[in-house]
């Protein structure tokens, strides 16, 4: 998508369409010709309610050939998410009408945040997963160019920077969606490692991949157990970005000495293993890699934004399959030990609770690499989906201040999260008679007992856990996100990291 900026009005642009946002119960103003056109629009045709759209032809009376009116609902209820949704619907309406170029009026009363929302929503809404089903030639129109019309007094260079940065973040989100949507036969752990290597080369990141024999040598017992049932061998993928300028001083030295680790679950396909899942919706388990993929995408954005931070990405990737080499219920496996005397031992009660096991190894590895803060992303539990639906991710951890920051970023980006408690009673649920912990905590509070399992591995390192099981993909089209992987977590954590310090 191409963006250009101007301080002249959308209604003065000679373009196939101009997009105007309107609050409910407020009159749109403009030149006489525009007001005359509006007079013909019946109150039921367009009242400015949320999600309402109305396309009218200007028949040569105004510079744009068409005007798309987009409802925002009542001004009092307006949030930045309202704008994102409105622009997402508008972009789809334009594309479905065969319109490739349009001017968008960014209003006086809309702030810089509206500009960000408009750019992001347009890029996100136009994404389609088309690798295996290309569009046919006769409906191959795509909305590909937007002129953003900002108020006459606005600062153009500042607006330009805002647009460029919003573009980076939205494109990173689409990068995550594209890899997330790829099926299990295409993206195996090894292929995911190749994506990481390519990203590292393009973005100037350091990349380390531990393949099967290195995992054996290192004693990554959790990842090896989970991946053991598949011919597609497990991989531990690490990416490192250091944007702290050298020579470092003051606050910046602190950033270099306090690397942030982003840890992701990347099960390229989760059949459940020996504790196999029912056939219904099992196909959706290709999305079980979305936590790890979010980590890739966040590192892409962090590098393109050149943030003055030190960030380490750790992706624990395996395929969970049933076979004669699978791990079994009853097995006792030993996690990667890192610098500890011994690794945590796990009694496996259900091979389908594999995410926490692969994350255990990755969390220890992240701490060994010097992480001073850890955020993990995982499509970890069906229980989280029961609790929060697909509206918000579960947020847990051991650090209130970190959680507050994440909640603030969630509010700004629309990648919503909601906290769940991590009290001792939940930790007691995963105690085992024969090992340090067991990998299931019973039927109730499943999202939390899974987080309690992870807590075993982070010690006192400030840590936040995002259970994205309900938000990593959508089975219905949303205003600015179509069916499939959503890239959840990318906009959220990039926002968090931009404000880090
Ligand atoms: N990847 C699944 C969690 C999941 C399920 C995400 C449905 C999204 C939709 C995870 O590996 C899993 O299978 N968890 C089990 C844990 C249980 C066996 C303790 C679950 O949630 O049922
Ligand atoms: Mn599972
Ligand atoms: Zn899983």
PDB file of C-alpha atoms in Angstrom, residues 35-304:
ATOM      1  CA  UNK A  35     -23.861  20.004   1.025  1.00  0.00           C
ATOM      2  CA  UNK A  36     -26.235  19.776  -1.916  1.00  0.00           C
ATOM      3  CA  UNK A  37     -25.212  16.196  -2.519  1.00  0.00           C
ATOM      4  CA  UNK A  38     -25.642  15.336   1.135  1.00  0.00           C
ATOM      5  CA  UNK A  39     -29.147  16.760   1.124  1.00  0.00           C
ATOM      6  CA  UNK A  40     -30.203  13.882  -1.147  1.00  0.00           C
ATOM      7  CA  UNK A  41     -29.018  11.265   1.333  1.00  0.00           C
ATOM      8  CA  UNK A  42     -31.953   9.994   3.367  1.00  0.00           C
ATOM      9  CA  UNK A  43     -31.591   9.766   7.176  1.00  0.00           C
ATOM     10  CA  UNK A  44     -31.964   5.992   6.996  1.00  0.00           C
ATOM     11  CA  UNK A  45     -29.341   5.704   4.276  1.00  0.00           C
ATOM     12  CA  UNK A  46     -26.660   7.263   6.392  1.00  0.00           C
ATOM     13  CA  UNK A  47     -26.822   8.539   9.951  1.00  0.00           C
ATOM     14  CA  UNK A  48     -23.203   8.081  10.968  1.00  0.00           C
ATOM     15  CA  UNK A  49     -23.808   5.095  13.212  1.00  0.00           C
ATOM     16  CA  UNK A  50     -20.863   2.843  13.888  1.00  0.00           C
ATOM     17  CA  UNK A  51     -20.060   0.469  11.000  1.00  0.00           C
ATOM     18  CA  UNK A  52     -22.406   2.312   8.631  1.00  0.00           C
ATOM     19  CA  UNK A  53     -21.080   2.983   5.142  1.00  0.00           C
ATOM     20  CA  UNK A  54     -22.576   4.906   2.247  1.00  0.00           C
ATOM     21  CA  UNK A  55     -21.052   5.383  -1.175  1.00  0.00           C
ATOM     22  CA  UNK A  56     -22.356   8.239  -3.295  1.00  0.00           C
ATOM     23  CA  UNK A  57     -21.436   9.376  -6.784  1.00  0.00           C
ATOM     24  CA  UNK A  58     -20.589  13.028  -7.283  1.00  0.00           C
ATOM     25  CA  UNK A  59     -21.571  13.112 -10.984  1.00  0.00           C
ATOM     26  CA  UNK A  60     -18.963  15.747 -11.808  1.00  0.00           C
ATOM     27  CA  UNK A  61     -20.093  18.171  -9.084  1.00  0.00           C
ATOM     28  CA  UNK A  62     -16.946  17.656  -6.976  1.00  0.00           C
ATOM     29  CA  UNK A  63     -13.314  16.710  -7.624  1.00  0.00           C
ATOM     30  CA  UNK A  64     -13.566  13.102  -6.339  1.00  0.00           C
ATOM     31  CA  UNK A  65     -15.734  10.778  -8.467  1.00  0.00           C
ATOM     32  CA  UNK A  66     -17.286   9.242  -5.376  1.00  0.00           C
ATOM     33  CA  UNK A  67     -17.585   9.951  -1.686  1.00  0.00           C
ATOM     34  CA  UNK A  68     -17.564   7.178   0.874  1.00  0.00           C
ATOM     35  CA  UNK A  69     -19.259   8.231   4.097  1.00  0.00           C
ATOM     36  CA  UNK A  70     -18.082   6.218   7.092  1.00  0.00           C
ATOM     37  CA  UNK A  71     -19.967   6.219  10.402  1.00  0.00           C
ATOM     38  CA  UNK A  72     -18.096   6.551  13.693  1.00  0.00           C
ATOM     39  CA  UNK A  73     -21.080   6.411  16.049  1.00  0.00           C
ATOM     40  CA  UNK A  74     -21.508   8.983  18.796  1.00  0.00           C
ATOM     41  CA  UNK A  75     -18.571  11.209  19.589  1.00  0.00           C
ATOM     42  CA  UNK A  76     -18.743  10.355  23.298  1.00  0.00           C
ATOM     43  CA  UNK A  77     -18.153   6.668  22.580  1.00  0.00           C
ATOM     44  CA  UNK A  78     -15.254   7.254  20.185  1.00  0.00           C
ATOM     45  CA  UNK A  79     -11.982   5.462  20.861  1.00  0.00           C
ATOM     46  CA  UNK A  80      -9.022   4.867  18.602  1.00  0.00           C
ATOM     47  CA  UNK A  81     -10.349   1.352  18.014  1.00  0.00           C
ATOM     48  CA  UNK A  82     -13.501   2.943  16.544  1.00  0.00           C
ATOM     49  CA  UNK A  83     -11.291   4.610  13.947  1.00  0.00           C
ATOM     50  CA  UNK A  84      -9.398   1.394  13.202  1.00  0.00           C
ATOM     51  CA  UNK A  85     -12.628  -0.498  12.632  1.00  0.00           C
ATOM     52  CA  UNK A  86     -14.145   2.270  10.544  1.00  0.00           C
ATOM     53  CA  UNK A  87     -11.095   2.475   8.281  1.00  0.00           C
ATOM     54  CA  UNK A  88     -10.936  -1.317   7.995  1.00  0.00           C
ATOM     55  CA  UNK A  89     -14.529  -1.473   6.784  1.00  0.00           C
ATOM     56  CA  UNK A  90     -13.978   1.511   4.487  1.00  0.00           C
ATOM     57  CA  UNK A  91     -10.932  -0.066   2.850  1.00  0.00           C
ATOM     58  CA  UNK A  92     -12.835  -3.283   2.186  1.00  0.00           C
ATOM     59  CA  UNK A  93     -15.802  -1.372   0.770  1.00  0.00           C
ATOM     60  CA  UNK A  94     -13.490   0.501  -1.603  1.00  0.00           C
ATOM     61  CA  UNK A  95     -11.796  -2.681  -2.744  1.00  0.00           C
ATOM     62  CA  UNK A  96     -15.099  -4.480  -3.210  1.00  0.00           C
ATOM     63  CA  UNK A  97     -16.266  -1.546  -5.343  1.00  0.00           C
ATOM     64  CA  UNK A  98     -13.211  -1.937  -7.569  1.00  0.00           C
ATOM     65  CA  UNK A  99     -11.575   1.282  -6.364  1.00  0.00           C
ATOM     66  CA  UNK A 100      -7.774   1.279  -6.319  1.00  0.00           C
ATOM     67  CA  UNK A 101      -7.029   4.820  -5.142  1.00  0.00           C
ATOM     68  CA  UNK A 102      -8.705   7.123  -2.652  1.00  0.00           C
ATOM     69  CA  UNK A 103      -8.198  10.244  -0.571  1.00  0.00           C
ATOM     70  CA  UNK A 104      -8.958   9.990   3.147  1.00  0.00           C
ATOM     71  CA  UNK A 105      -9.903  13.015   5.208  1.00  0.00           C
ATOM     72  CA  UNK A 106      -8.061  12.906   8.515  1.00  0.00           C
ATOM     73  CA  UNK A 107     -10.101  15.306  10.612  1.00  0.00           C
ATOM     74  CA  UNK A 108      -9.148  18.264  12.741  1.00  0.00           C
ATOM     75  CA  UNK A 109     -10.511  16.569  15.812  1.00  0.00           C
ATOM     76  CA  UNK A 110      -8.647  13.353  15.087  1.00  0.00           C
ATOM     77  CA  UNK A 111      -5.173  13.310  16.573  1.00  0.00           C
ATOM     78  CA  UNK A 112      -1.910  11.735  15.421  1.00  0.00           C
ATOM     79  CA  UNK A 113      -3.368   8.540  16.823  1.00  0.00           C
ATOM     80  CA  UNK A 114      -6.097   8.650  14.185  1.00  0.00           C
ATOM     81  CA  UNK A 115      -3.477   8.892  11.487  1.00  0.00           C
ATOM     82  CA  UNK A 116      -1.773   5.786  12.909  1.00  0.00           C
ATOM     83  CA  UNK A 117      -5.107   3.961  13.157  1.00  0.00           C
ATOM     84  CA  UNK A 118      -6.012   4.797   9.553  1.00  0.00           C
ATOM     85  CA  UNK A 119      -2.684   3.621   8.149  1.00  0.00           C
ATOM     86  CA  UNK A 120      -2.629   0.446  10.238  1.00  0.00           C
ATOM     87  CA  UNK A 121      -6.240  -0.483   9.559  1.00  0.00           C
ATOM     88  CA  UNK A 122      -5.888   0.034   5.801  1.00  0.00           C
ATOM     89  CA  UNK A 123      -2.823  -2.220   5.614  1.00  0.00           C
ATOM     90  CA  UNK A 124      -4.299  -4.854   7.912  1.00  0.00           C
ATOM     91  CA  UNK A 125      -7.688  -4.878   6.179  1.00  0.00           C
ATOM     92  CA  UNK A 126      -6.185  -5.341   2.719  1.00  0.00           C
ATOM     93  CA  UNK A 127      -4.142  -8.396   3.705  1.00  0.00           C
ATOM     94  CA  UNK A 128      -5.224 -11.654   2.121  1.00  0.00           C
ATOM     95  CA  UNK A 129      -3.670 -15.121   2.377  1.00  0.00           C
ATOM     96  CA  UNK A 130      -3.243 -15.758  -1.324  1.00  0.00           C
ATOM     97  CA  UNK A 131      -0.180 -18.011  -1.705  1.00  0.00           C
ATOM     98  CA  UNK A 132      -2.252 -21.030  -2.636  1.00  0.00           C
ATOM     99  CA  UNK A 133      -5.227 -19.379  -4.319  1.00  0.00           C
ATOM    100  CA  UNK A 134      -4.199 -16.384  -6.386  1.00  0.00           C
ATOM    101  CA  UNK A 135      -6.897 -13.843  -7.220  1.00  0.00           C
ATOM    102  CA  UNK A 136      -8.273 -14.272 -10.774  1.00  0.00           C
ATOM    103  CA  UNK A 137      -7.436 -11.562 -13.273  1.00  0.00           C
ATOM    104  CA  UNK A 138     -10.972 -10.168 -13.551  1.00  0.00           C
ATOM    105  CA  UNK A 139     -11.349  -9.332  -9.898  1.00  0.00           C
ATOM    106  CA  UNK A 140      -7.737  -8.465  -9.293  1.00  0.00           C
ATOM    107  CA  UNK A 141      -8.310  -4.908  -8.123  1.00  0.00           C
ATOM    108  CA  UNK A 142      -6.716  -3.997  -4.851  1.00  0.00           C
ATOM    109  CA  UNK A 143      -6.931  -0.758  -2.998  1.00  0.00           C
ATOM    110  CA  UNK A 144      -3.279   0.165  -3.327  1.00  0.00           C
ATOM    111  CA  UNK A 145      -2.879   3.871  -2.822  1.00  0.00           C
ATOM    112  CA  UNK A 146      -4.226   6.291  -0.225  1.00  0.00           C
ATOM    113  CA  UNK A 147      -3.772  10.046  -0.056  1.00  0.00           C
ATOM    114  CA  UNK A 148      -3.998  11.078   3.590  1.00  0.00           C
ATOM    115  CA  UNK A 149      -5.463  14.569   3.818  1.00  0.00           C
ATOM    116  CA  UNK A 150      -4.378  16.109   7.105  1.00  0.00           C
ATOM    117  CA  UNK A 151      -5.495  19.499   8.482  1.00  0.00           C
ATOM    118  CA  UNK A 152      -3.859  22.609   6.926  1.00  0.00           C
ATOM    119  CA  UNK A 153      -2.001  23.466  10.135  1.00  0.00           C
ATOM    120  CA  UNK A 154      -0.537  19.968  10.584  1.00  0.00           C
ATOM    121  CA  UNK A 155       3.207  19.350  10.569  1.00  0.00           C
ATOM    122  CA  UNK A 156       3.917  17.419   7.355  1.00  0.00           C
ATOM    123  CA  UNK A 157       7.361  16.019   8.252  1.00  0.00           C
ATOM    124  CA  UNK A 158       6.058  14.783  11.606  1.00  0.00           C
ATOM    125  CA  UNK A 159       3.039  13.209   9.912  1.00  0.00           C
ATOM    126  CA  UNK A 160       5.345  11.541   7.383  1.00  0.00           C
ATOM    127  CA  UNK A 161       7.343   9.911  10.146  1.00  0.00           C
ATOM    128  CA  UNK A 162       4.179   8.764  11.909  1.00  0.00           C
ATOM    129  CA  UNK A 163       2.894   7.174   8.696  1.00  0.00           C
ATOM    130  CA  UNK A 164       6.196   5.423   7.961  1.00  0.00           C
ATOM    131  CA  UNK A 165       6.351   3.957  11.452  1.00  0.00           C
ATOM    132  CA  UNK A 166       2.718   2.830  11.426  1.00  0.00           C
ATOM    133  CA  UNK A 167       3.452   1.148   8.104  1.00  0.00           C
ATOM    134  CA  UNK A 168       6.374  -0.772   9.608  1.00  0.00           C
ATOM    135  CA  UNK A 169       4.241  -2.043  12.478  1.00  0.00           C
ATOM    136  CA  UNK A 170       1.282  -3.034  10.288  1.00  0.00           C
ATOM    137  CA  UNK A 171       3.534  -4.761   7.756  1.00  0.00           C
ATOM    138  CA  UNK A 172       5.198  -6.721  10.568  1.00  0.00           C
ATOM    139  CA  UNK A 173       1.722  -7.790  11.703  1.00  0.00           C
ATOM    140  CA  UNK A 174       0.904  -8.998   8.185  1.00  0.00           C
ATOM    141  CA  UNK A 175       4.244 -10.823   8.036  1.00  0.00           C
ATOM    142  CA  UNK A 176       3.179 -12.701  11.187  1.00  0.00           C
ATOM    143  CA  UNK A 177      -0.247 -13.403   9.673  1.00  0.00           C
ATOM    144  CA  UNK A 178       1.265 -14.811   6.499  1.00  0.00           C
ATOM    145  CA  UNK A 179       3.572 -17.264   8.295  1.00  0.00           C
ATOM    146  CA  UNK A 180       0.823 -18.059  10.807  1.00  0.00           C
ATOM    147  CA  UNK A 181      -1.597 -18.969   8.015  1.00  0.00           C
ATOM    148  CA  UNK A 182       0.824 -21.398   6.348  1.00  0.00           C
ATOM    149  CA  UNK A 183      -0.166 -25.025   6.987  1.00  0.00           C
ATOM    150  CA  UNK A 184       1.778 -27.653   8.894  1.00  0.00           C
ATOM    151  CA  UNK A 185       2.976 -29.426   5.756  1.00  0.00           C
ATOM    152  CA  UNK A 186       4.612 -26.211   4.572  1.00  0.00           C
ATOM    153  CA  UNK A 187       5.975 -24.775   7.819  1.00  0.00           C
ATOM    154  CA  UNK A 188       7.843 -27.376   9.850  1.00  0.00           C
ATOM    155  CA  UNK A 189      10.204 -26.373  12.664  1.00  0.00           C
ATOM    156  CA  UNK A 190      13.093 -26.410  10.192  1.00  0.00           C
ATOM    157  CA  UNK A 191      11.245 -24.152   7.767  1.00  0.00           C
ATOM    158  CA  UNK A 192      10.448 -21.769  10.617  1.00  0.00           C
ATOM    159  CA  UNK A 193      14.172 -21.696  11.436  1.00  0.00           C
ATOM    160  CA  UNK A 194      14.794 -20.757   7.790  1.00  0.00           C
ATOM    161  CA  UNK A 195      12.316 -17.878   8.104  1.00  0.00           C
ATOM    162  CA  UNK A 196      14.295 -16.710  11.142  1.00  0.00           C
ATOM    163  CA  UNK A 197      17.597 -16.927   9.241  1.00  0.00           C
ATOM    164  CA  UNK A 198      16.166 -14.949   6.335  1.00  0.00           C
ATOM    165  CA  UNK A 199      14.764 -12.324   8.685  1.00  0.00           C
ATOM    166  CA  UNK A 200      18.113 -12.096  10.475  1.00  0.00           C
ATOM    167  CA  UNK A 201      19.951 -11.524   7.186  1.00  0.00           C
ATOM    168  CA  UNK A 202      17.471  -8.862   6.029  1.00  0.00           C
ATOM    169  CA  UNK A 203      17.298  -7.047   9.348  1.00  0.00           C
ATOM    170  CA  UNK A 204      20.844  -7.377  10.640  1.00  0.00           C
ATOM    171  CA  UNK A 205      19.975  -9.645  13.556  1.00  0.00           C
ATOM    172  CA  UNK A 206      22.124 -12.371  15.042  1.00  0.00           C
ATOM    173  CA  UNK A 207      20.539 -15.803  14.655  1.00  0.00           C
ATOM    174  CA  UNK A 208      21.342 -19.077  16.394  1.00  0.00           C
ATOM    175  CA  UNK A 209      19.472 -22.277  15.658  1.00  0.00           C
ATOM    176  CA  UNK A 210      19.868 -25.372  17.792  1.00  0.00           C
ATOM    177  CA  UNK A 211      18.887 -28.420  15.729  1.00  0.00           C
ATOM    178  CA  UNK A 212      18.226 -31.923  17.015  1.00  0.00           C
ATOM    179  CA  UNK A 213      21.808 -32.970  17.834  1.00  0.00           C
ATOM    180  CA  UNK A 214      22.620 -29.695  19.577  1.00  0.00           C
ATOM    181  CA  UNK A 215      19.425 -30.032  21.583  1.00  0.00           C
ATOM    182  CA  UNK A 216      20.517 -33.530  22.594  1.00  0.00           C
ATOM    183  CA  UNK A 217      23.995 -32.303  23.539  1.00  0.00           C
ATOM    184  CA  UNK A 218      22.573 -29.394  25.489  1.00  0.00           C
ATOM    185  CA  UNK A 219      19.992 -31.485  27.321  1.00  0.00           C
ATOM    186  CA  UNK A 220      16.837 -29.774  26.086  1.00  0.00           C
ATOM    187  CA  UNK A 221      14.725 -32.641  27.370  1.00  0.00           C
ATOM    188  CA  UNK A 222      11.382 -30.850  27.127  1.00  0.00           C
ATOM    189  CA  UNK A 223      11.597 -29.748  23.508  1.00  0.00           C
ATOM    190  CA  UNK A 224      13.058 -33.127  22.492  1.00  0.00           C
ATOM    191  CA  UNK A 225      10.262 -35.037  24.222  1.00  0.00           C
ATOM    192  CA  UNK A 226       7.512 -32.994  22.556  1.00  0.00           C
ATOM    193  CA  UNK A 227       9.180 -33.114  19.132  1.00  0.00           C
ATOM    194  CA  UNK A 228      10.179 -36.754  19.416  1.00  0.00           C
ATOM    195  CA  UNK A 229       7.081 -38.148  17.753  1.00  0.00           C
ATOM    196  CA  UNK A 230       7.592 -36.319  14.474  1.00  0.00           C
ATOM    197  CA  UNK A 231       9.970 -36.874  11.566  1.00  0.00           C
ATOM    198  CA  UNK A 232      10.121 -33.065  11.431  1.00  0.00           C
ATOM    199  CA  UNK A 233      12.722 -32.459  14.098  1.00  0.00           C
ATOM    200  CA  UNK A 234      12.394 -29.755  16.766  1.00  0.00           C
ATOM    201  CA  UNK A 235      14.423 -26.546  16.642  1.00  0.00           C
ATOM    202  CA  UNK A 236      15.278 -23.896  19.189  1.00  0.00           C
ATOM    203  CA  UNK A 237      15.577 -20.589  17.372  1.00  0.00           C
ATOM    204  CA  UNK A 238      17.206 -17.506  18.886  1.00  0.00           C
ATOM    205  CA  UNK A 239      17.359 -14.028  17.352  1.00  0.00           C
ATOM    206  CA  UNK A 240      19.177 -11.097  18.862  1.00  0.00           C
ATOM    207  CA  UNK A 241      18.835  -7.405  18.148  1.00  0.00           C
ATOM    208  CA  UNK A 242      21.077  -4.890  19.828  1.00  0.00           C
ATOM    209  CA  UNK A 243      20.121  -1.351  18.943  1.00  0.00           C
ATOM    210  CA  UNK A 244      21.938   0.212  21.862  1.00  0.00           C
ATOM    211  CA  UNK A 245      24.453   2.662  20.356  1.00  0.00           C
ATOM    212  CA  UNK A 246      28.136   2.170  21.191  1.00  0.00           C
ATOM    213  CA  UNK A 247      29.818   3.690  23.107  1.00  0.00           C
ATOM    214  CA  UNK A 248      26.959   3.417  25.536  1.00  0.00           C
ATOM    215  CA  UNK A 249      26.267   5.805  28.373  1.00  0.00           C
ATOM    216  CA  UNK A 250      23.751   6.406  31.129  1.00  0.00           C
ATOM    217  CA  UNK A 251      20.252   5.187  30.477  1.00  0.00           C
ATOM    218  CA  UNK A 252      21.359   3.544  27.252  1.00  0.00           C
ATOM    219  CA  UNK A 253      23.960   1.473  29.020  1.00  0.00           C
ATOM    220  CA  UNK A 254      21.139   0.249  31.247  1.00  0.00           C
ATOM    221  CA  UNK A 255      19.231  -0.857  28.141  1.00  0.00           C
ATOM    222  CA  UNK A 256      22.231  -2.833  26.905  1.00  0.00           C
ATOM    223  CA  UNK A 257      22.730  -4.481  30.262  1.00  0.00           C
ATOM    224  CA  UNK A 258      19.022  -5.315  30.595  1.00  0.00           C
ATOM    225  CA  UNK A 259      18.045  -7.301  27.555  1.00  0.00           C
ATOM    226  CA  UNK A 260      14.367  -8.058  27.079  1.00  0.00           C
ATOM    227  CA  UNK A 261      13.583 -11.611  26.013  1.00  0.00           C
ATOM    228  CA  UNK A 262      10.542 -12.467  23.918  1.00  0.00           C
ATOM    229  CA  UNK A 263       9.818 -16.166  24.119  1.00  0.00           C
ATOM    230  CA  UNK A 264       7.348 -17.898  21.806  1.00  0.00           C
ATOM    231  CA  UNK A 265       5.634 -21.265  21.532  1.00  0.00           C
ATOM    232  CA  UNK A 266       5.835 -22.523  17.950  1.00  0.00           C
ATOM    233  CA  UNK A 267       4.169 -25.907  17.629  1.00  0.00           C
ATOM    234  CA  UNK A 268       3.917 -26.078  13.838  1.00  0.00           C
ATOM    235  CA  UNK A 269       1.103 -28.583  14.213  1.00  0.00           C
ATOM    236  CA  UNK A 270      -0.473 -29.808  17.439  1.00  0.00           C
ATOM    237  CA  UNK A 271      -2.302 -33.115  16.965  1.00  0.00           C
ATOM    238  CA  UNK A 272      -2.150 -33.631  20.721  1.00  0.00           C
ATOM    239  CA  UNK A 273       0.304 -36.514  20.292  1.00  0.00           C
ATOM    240  CA  UNK A 274      -0.587 -39.804  22.030  1.00  0.00           C
ATOM    241  CA  UNK A 275      -3.276 -37.899  23.982  1.00  0.00           C
ATOM    242  CA  UNK A 276      -4.684 -37.134  20.545  1.00  0.00           C
ATOM    243  CA  UNK A 277      -7.206 -34.373  19.936  1.00  0.00           C
ATOM    244  CA  UNK A 278     -10.665 -34.942  18.410  1.00  0.00           C
ATOM    245  CA  UNK A 279     -10.787 -34.523  14.611  1.00  0.00           C
ATOM    246  CA  UNK A 280     -13.170 -31.558  14.754  1.00  0.00           C
ATOM    247  CA  UNK A 281     -11.203 -28.320  14.257  1.00  0.00           C
ATOM    248  CA  UNK A 282      -7.890 -30.121  14.536  1.00  0.00           C
ATOM    249  CA  UNK A 283      -6.913 -28.258  11.348  1.00  0.00           C
ATOM    250  CA  UNK A 284      -6.840 -25.058  13.401  1.00  0.00           C
ATOM    251  CA  UNK A 285      -3.823 -26.412  15.249  1.00  0.00           C
ATOM    252  CA  UNK A 286      -1.623 -25.166  12.401  1.00  0.00           C
ATOM    253  CA  UNK A 287      -2.027 -21.873  14.278  1.00  0.00           C
ATOM    254  CA  UNK A 288      -0.299 -23.342  17.334  1.00  0.00           C
ATOM    255  CA  UNK A 289       2.923 -21.698  16.138  1.00  0.00           C
ATOM    256  CA  UNK A 290       1.542 -18.158  16.350  1.00  0.00           C
ATOM    257  CA  UNK A 291       3.322 -17.248  19.599  1.00  0.00           C
ATOM    258  CA  UNK A 292       6.707 -17.969  18.061  1.00  0.00           C
ATOM    259  CA  UNK A 293       5.738 -16.240  14.840  1.00  0.00           C
ATOM    260  CA  UNK A 294       4.773 -13.102  16.797  1.00  0.00           C
ATOM    261  CA  UNK A 295       8.306 -13.079  18.203  1.00  0.00           C
ATOM    262  CA  UNK A 296       9.759 -13.138  14.659  1.00  0.00           C
ATOM    263  CA  UNK A 297       7.528 -10.276  13.582  1.00  0.00           C
ATOM    264  CA  UNK A 298       8.215  -8.136  16.645  1.00  0.00           C
ATOM    265  CA  UNK A 299      11.943  -8.446  16.001  1.00  0.00           C
ATOM    266  CA  UNK A 300      11.379  -7.412  12.396  1.00  0.00           C
ATOM    267  CA  UNK A 301       9.562  -4.262  13.531  1.00  0.00           C
ATOM    268  CA  UNK A 302      12.037  -3.465  16.307  1.00  0.00           C
ATOM    269  CA  UNK A 303      14.906  -3.655  13.813  1.00  0.00           C
ATOM    270  CA  UNK A 304      13.124  -1.568  11.167  1.00  0.00           C
TER     271      UNK A 304
END
